[in-house]
Every structure is written in structure tokens, then in C-alpha cells.
mmCIF file with all atom_site columns, C-alpha atoms in Angstrom:
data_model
loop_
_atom_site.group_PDB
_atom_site.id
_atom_site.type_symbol
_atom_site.label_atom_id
_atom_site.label_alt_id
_atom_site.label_comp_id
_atom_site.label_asym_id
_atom_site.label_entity_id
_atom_site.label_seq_id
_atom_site.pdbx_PDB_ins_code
_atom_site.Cartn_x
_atom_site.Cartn_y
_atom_site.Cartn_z
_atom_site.occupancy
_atom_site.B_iso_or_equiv
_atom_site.pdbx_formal_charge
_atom_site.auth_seq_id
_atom_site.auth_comp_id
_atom_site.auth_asym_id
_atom_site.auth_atom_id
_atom_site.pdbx_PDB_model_num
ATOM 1  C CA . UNK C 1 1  ? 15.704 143.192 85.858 1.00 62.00 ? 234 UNK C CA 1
ATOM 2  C CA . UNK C 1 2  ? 17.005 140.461 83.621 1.00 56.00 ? 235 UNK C CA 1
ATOM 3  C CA . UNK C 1 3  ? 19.444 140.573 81.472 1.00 53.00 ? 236 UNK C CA 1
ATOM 4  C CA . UNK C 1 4  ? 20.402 138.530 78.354 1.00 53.00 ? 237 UNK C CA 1
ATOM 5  C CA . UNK C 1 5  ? 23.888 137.334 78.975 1.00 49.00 ? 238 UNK C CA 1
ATOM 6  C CA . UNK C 1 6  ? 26.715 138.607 76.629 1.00 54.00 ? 239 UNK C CA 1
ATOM 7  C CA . UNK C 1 7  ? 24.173 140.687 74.761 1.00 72.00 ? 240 UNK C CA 1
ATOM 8  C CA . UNK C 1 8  ? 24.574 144.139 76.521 1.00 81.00 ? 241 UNK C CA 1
ATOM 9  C CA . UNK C 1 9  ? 21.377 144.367 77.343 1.00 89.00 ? 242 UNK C CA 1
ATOM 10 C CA . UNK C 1 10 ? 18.988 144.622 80.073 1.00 91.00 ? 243 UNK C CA 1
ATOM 11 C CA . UNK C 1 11 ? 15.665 144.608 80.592 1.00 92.00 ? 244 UNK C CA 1
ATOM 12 C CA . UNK C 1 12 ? 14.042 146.845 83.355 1.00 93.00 ? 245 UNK C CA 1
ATOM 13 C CA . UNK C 1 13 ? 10.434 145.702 84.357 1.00 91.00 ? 246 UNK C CA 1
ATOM 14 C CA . UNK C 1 14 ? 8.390  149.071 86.239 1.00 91.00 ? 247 UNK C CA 1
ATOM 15 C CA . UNK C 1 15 ? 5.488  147.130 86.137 1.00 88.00 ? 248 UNK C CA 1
ATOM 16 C CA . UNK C 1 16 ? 5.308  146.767 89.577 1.00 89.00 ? 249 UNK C CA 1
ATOM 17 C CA . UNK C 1 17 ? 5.235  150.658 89.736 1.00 89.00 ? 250 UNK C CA 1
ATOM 18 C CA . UNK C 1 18 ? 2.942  153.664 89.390 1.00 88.00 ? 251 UNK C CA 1
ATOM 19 C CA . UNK C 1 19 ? 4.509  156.034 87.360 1.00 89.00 ? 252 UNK C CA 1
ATOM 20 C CA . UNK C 1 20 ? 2.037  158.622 87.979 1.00 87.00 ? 253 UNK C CA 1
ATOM 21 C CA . UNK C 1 21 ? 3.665  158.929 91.756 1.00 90.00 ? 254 UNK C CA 1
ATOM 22 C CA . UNK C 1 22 ? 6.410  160.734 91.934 1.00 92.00 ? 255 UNK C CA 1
ATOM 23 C CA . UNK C 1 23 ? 7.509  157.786 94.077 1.00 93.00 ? 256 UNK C CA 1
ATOM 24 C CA . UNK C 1 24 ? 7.521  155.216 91.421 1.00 92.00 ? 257 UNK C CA 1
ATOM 25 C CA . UNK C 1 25 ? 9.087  157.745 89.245 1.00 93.00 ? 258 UNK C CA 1
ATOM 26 C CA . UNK C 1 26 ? 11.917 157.982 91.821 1.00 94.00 ? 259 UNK C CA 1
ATOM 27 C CA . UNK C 1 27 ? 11.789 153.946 91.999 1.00 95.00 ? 260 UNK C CA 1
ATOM 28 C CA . UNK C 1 28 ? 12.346 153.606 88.347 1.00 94.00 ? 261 UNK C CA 1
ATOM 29 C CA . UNK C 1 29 ? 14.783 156.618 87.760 1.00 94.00 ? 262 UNK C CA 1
ATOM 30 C CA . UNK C 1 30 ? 16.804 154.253 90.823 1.00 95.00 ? 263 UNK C CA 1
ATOM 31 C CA . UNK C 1 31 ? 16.500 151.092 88.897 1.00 94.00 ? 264 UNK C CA 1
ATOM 32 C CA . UNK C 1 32 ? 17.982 152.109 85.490 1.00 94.00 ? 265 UNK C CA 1
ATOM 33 C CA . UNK C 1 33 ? 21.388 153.243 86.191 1.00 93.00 ? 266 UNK C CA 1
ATOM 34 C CA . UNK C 1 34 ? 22.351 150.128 87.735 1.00 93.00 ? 267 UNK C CA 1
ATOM 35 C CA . UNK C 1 35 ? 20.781 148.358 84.333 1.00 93.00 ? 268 UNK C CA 1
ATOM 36 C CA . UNK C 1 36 ? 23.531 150.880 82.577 1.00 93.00 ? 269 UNK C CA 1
ATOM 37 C CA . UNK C 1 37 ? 26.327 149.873 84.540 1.00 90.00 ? 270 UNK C CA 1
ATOM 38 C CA . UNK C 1 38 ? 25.463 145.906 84.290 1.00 89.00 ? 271 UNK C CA 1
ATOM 39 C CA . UNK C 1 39 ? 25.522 146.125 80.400 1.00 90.00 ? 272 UNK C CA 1
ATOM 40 C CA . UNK C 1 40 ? 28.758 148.350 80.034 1.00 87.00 ? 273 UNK C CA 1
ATOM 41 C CA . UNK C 1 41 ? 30.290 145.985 82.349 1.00 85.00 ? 274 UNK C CA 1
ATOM 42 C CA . UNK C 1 42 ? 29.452 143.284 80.290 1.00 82.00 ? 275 UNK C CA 1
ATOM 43 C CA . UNK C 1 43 ? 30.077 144.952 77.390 1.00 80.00 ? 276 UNK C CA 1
ATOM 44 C CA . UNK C 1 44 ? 33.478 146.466 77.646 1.00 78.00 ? 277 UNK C CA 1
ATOM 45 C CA . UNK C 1 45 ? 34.739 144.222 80.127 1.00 74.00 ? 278 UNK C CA 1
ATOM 46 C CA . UNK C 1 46 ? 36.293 144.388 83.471 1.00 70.00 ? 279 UNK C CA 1
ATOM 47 C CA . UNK C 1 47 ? 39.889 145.411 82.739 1.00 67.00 ? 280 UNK C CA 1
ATOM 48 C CA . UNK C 1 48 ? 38.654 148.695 80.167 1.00 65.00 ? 281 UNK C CA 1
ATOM 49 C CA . UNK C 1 49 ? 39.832 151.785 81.051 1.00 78.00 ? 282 UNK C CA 1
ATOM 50 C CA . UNK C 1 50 ? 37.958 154.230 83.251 1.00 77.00 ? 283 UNK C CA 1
ATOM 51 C CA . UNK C 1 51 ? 37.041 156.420 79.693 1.00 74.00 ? 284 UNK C CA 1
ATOM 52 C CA . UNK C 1 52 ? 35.919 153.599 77.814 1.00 84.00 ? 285 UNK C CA 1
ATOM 53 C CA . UNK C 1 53 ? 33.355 152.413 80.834 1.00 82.00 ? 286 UNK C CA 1
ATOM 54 C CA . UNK C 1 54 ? 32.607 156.340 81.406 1.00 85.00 ? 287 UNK C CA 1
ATOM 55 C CA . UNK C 1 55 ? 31.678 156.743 77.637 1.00 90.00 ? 288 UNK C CA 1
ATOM 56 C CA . UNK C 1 56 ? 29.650 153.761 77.653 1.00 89.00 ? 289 UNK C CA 1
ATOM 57 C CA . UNK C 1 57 ? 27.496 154.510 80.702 1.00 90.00 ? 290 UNK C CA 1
ATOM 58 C CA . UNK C 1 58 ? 26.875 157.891 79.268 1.00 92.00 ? 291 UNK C CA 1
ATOM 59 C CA . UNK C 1 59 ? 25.858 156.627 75.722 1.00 93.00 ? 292 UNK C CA 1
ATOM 60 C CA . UNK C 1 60 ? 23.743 154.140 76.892 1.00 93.00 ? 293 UNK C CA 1
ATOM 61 C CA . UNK C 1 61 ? 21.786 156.480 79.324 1.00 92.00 ? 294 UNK C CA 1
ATOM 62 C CA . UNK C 1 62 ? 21.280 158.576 76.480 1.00 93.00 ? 295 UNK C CA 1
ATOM 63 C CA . UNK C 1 63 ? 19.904 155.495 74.715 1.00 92.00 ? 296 UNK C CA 1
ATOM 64 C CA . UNK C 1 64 ? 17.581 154.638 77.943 1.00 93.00 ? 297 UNK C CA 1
ATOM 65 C CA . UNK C 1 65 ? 16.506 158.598 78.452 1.00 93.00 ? 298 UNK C CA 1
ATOM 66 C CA . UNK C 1 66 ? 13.475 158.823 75.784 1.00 93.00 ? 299 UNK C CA 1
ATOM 67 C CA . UNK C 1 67 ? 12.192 155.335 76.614 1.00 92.00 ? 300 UNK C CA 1
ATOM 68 C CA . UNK C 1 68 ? 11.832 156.900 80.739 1.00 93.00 ? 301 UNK C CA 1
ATOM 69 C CA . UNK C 1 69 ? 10.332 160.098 79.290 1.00 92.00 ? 302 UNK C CA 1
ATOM 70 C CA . UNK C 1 70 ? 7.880  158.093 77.526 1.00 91.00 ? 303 UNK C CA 1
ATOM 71 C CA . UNK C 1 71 ? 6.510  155.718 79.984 1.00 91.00 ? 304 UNK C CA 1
ATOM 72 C CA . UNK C 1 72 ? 6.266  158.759 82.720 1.00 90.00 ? 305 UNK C CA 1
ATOM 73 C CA . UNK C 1 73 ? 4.584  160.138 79.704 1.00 88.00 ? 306 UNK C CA 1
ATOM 74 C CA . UNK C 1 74 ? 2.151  157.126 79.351 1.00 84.00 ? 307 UNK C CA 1
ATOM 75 C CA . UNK C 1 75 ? 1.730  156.795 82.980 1.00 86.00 ? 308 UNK C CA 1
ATOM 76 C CA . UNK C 1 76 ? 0.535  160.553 83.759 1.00 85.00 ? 309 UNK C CA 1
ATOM 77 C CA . UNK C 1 77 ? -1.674 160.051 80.340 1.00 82.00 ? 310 UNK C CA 1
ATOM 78 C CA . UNK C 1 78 ? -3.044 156.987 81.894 1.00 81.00 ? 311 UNK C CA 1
ATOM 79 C CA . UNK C 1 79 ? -4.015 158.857 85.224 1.00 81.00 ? 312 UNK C CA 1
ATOM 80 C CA . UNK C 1 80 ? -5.643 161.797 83.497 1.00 81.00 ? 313 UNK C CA 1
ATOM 81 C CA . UNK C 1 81 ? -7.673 159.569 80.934 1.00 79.00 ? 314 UNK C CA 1
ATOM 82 C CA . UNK C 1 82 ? -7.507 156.356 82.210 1.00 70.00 ? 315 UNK C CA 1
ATOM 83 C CA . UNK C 1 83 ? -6.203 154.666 78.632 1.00 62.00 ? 316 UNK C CA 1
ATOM 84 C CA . UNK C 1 84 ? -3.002 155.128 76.636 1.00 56.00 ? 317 UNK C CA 1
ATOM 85 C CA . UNK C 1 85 ? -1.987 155.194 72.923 1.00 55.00 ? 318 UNK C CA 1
ATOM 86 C CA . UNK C 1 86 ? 1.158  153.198 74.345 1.00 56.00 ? 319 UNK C CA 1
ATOM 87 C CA . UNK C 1 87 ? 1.339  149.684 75.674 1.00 59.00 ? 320 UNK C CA 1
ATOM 88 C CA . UNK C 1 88 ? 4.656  149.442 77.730 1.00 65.00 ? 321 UNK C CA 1
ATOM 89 C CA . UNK C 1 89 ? 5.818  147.933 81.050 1.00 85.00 ? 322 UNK C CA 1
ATOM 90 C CA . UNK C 1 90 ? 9.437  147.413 80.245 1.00 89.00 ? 323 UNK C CA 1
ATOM 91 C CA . UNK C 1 91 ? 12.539 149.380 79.461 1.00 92.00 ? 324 UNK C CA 1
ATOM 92 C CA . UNK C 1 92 ? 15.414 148.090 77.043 1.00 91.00 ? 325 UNK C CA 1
ATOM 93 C CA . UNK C 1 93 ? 18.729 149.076 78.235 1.00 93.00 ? 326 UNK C CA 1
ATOM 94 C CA . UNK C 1 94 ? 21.528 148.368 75.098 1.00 91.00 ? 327 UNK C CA 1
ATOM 95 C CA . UNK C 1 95 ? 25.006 148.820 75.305 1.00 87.00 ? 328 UNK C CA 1
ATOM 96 C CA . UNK C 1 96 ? 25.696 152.016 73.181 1.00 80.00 ? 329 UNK C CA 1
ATOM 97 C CA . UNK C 1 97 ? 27.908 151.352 70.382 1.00 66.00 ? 330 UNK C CA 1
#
């Protein structure tokens, strides 16, 4: 993961992983919550109340969920055909607004 600092958000590399496994589906689906806590805490601070950094998380992995569903997507249409319409090894992970 890397993250750009102060901008709330967080890029999460699955690269390294084979989607079309249900073990680097597990792998990914492990790396991407701690990508939403890193950019609510950067985003809303240490101090913020419990709501504020519950509301966040749950924004922003609403934000994250269609990008996951898409390269599982890509991945199983990659091991049935062996190409894909998509060209993705990377997930964004924003702050929610």
C-alpha cells in the first residue's frame, strides 16, 4: 500500500495476487480495510469522535466496494478467456466526503 500523505487516500496494489483464487480474493478483501482505516485516520483526525471515524470507514468502503467487485470480476474473466476488457492492478481508497 502507499498512501499519499494528507490526501485521504490510499493506494492498494493486488498485483502480487491471483484474484481468480479464492485465496487472493481473501488476501485482498484483508488488505483493504486497513487502507479504510489509514485514510479516515488521516482524514478526520485522531481526536474525532467514535461516529465521525465510524461514518467515515463506512462511506469509504462503500466507495472501495465496486472497484473489489470489478477486479474479482476482471480476474475470473481473465481465467476463463485469458484477456480482459479492463486493465487494473490497483485499488484507490478516498476518504468519503
Amino acid at each position: 500500500m502507499s498512501s499519499w500523505a494528507g490526501a485521504g487516500i490510499v493506494i492498494v496494489s493486488y498485483a502480487d495476487l491471483d484474484l481468480a483464487t479464492s485465496e487472493g480474493e481473501r488476501a485482498l478483501v484483508r488488505r483493504l480495510p486497513v487502507a479504510v482505516n489509514q485514510v479516515c485516520a488521516e482524514e478526520v483526525g485522531p481526536s474525532a469522535i467514535v461516529y465521525v471515524k465510524h461514518s467515515c470507514r463506512k462511506l469509504t468502503w462503500s466507495d472501495t466496494e465496486p472497484q473489489l467487485g470489478s477486479a474479482i470480476g476482471r480476474a475470473r474473466q481473465m481465467a476463463g478467456s485469458g484477456a480482459s476488457s479492463m486493465a487494473a492492478a490497483v485499488i484507490v481508497v478516498r476518504a468519503a466526503q
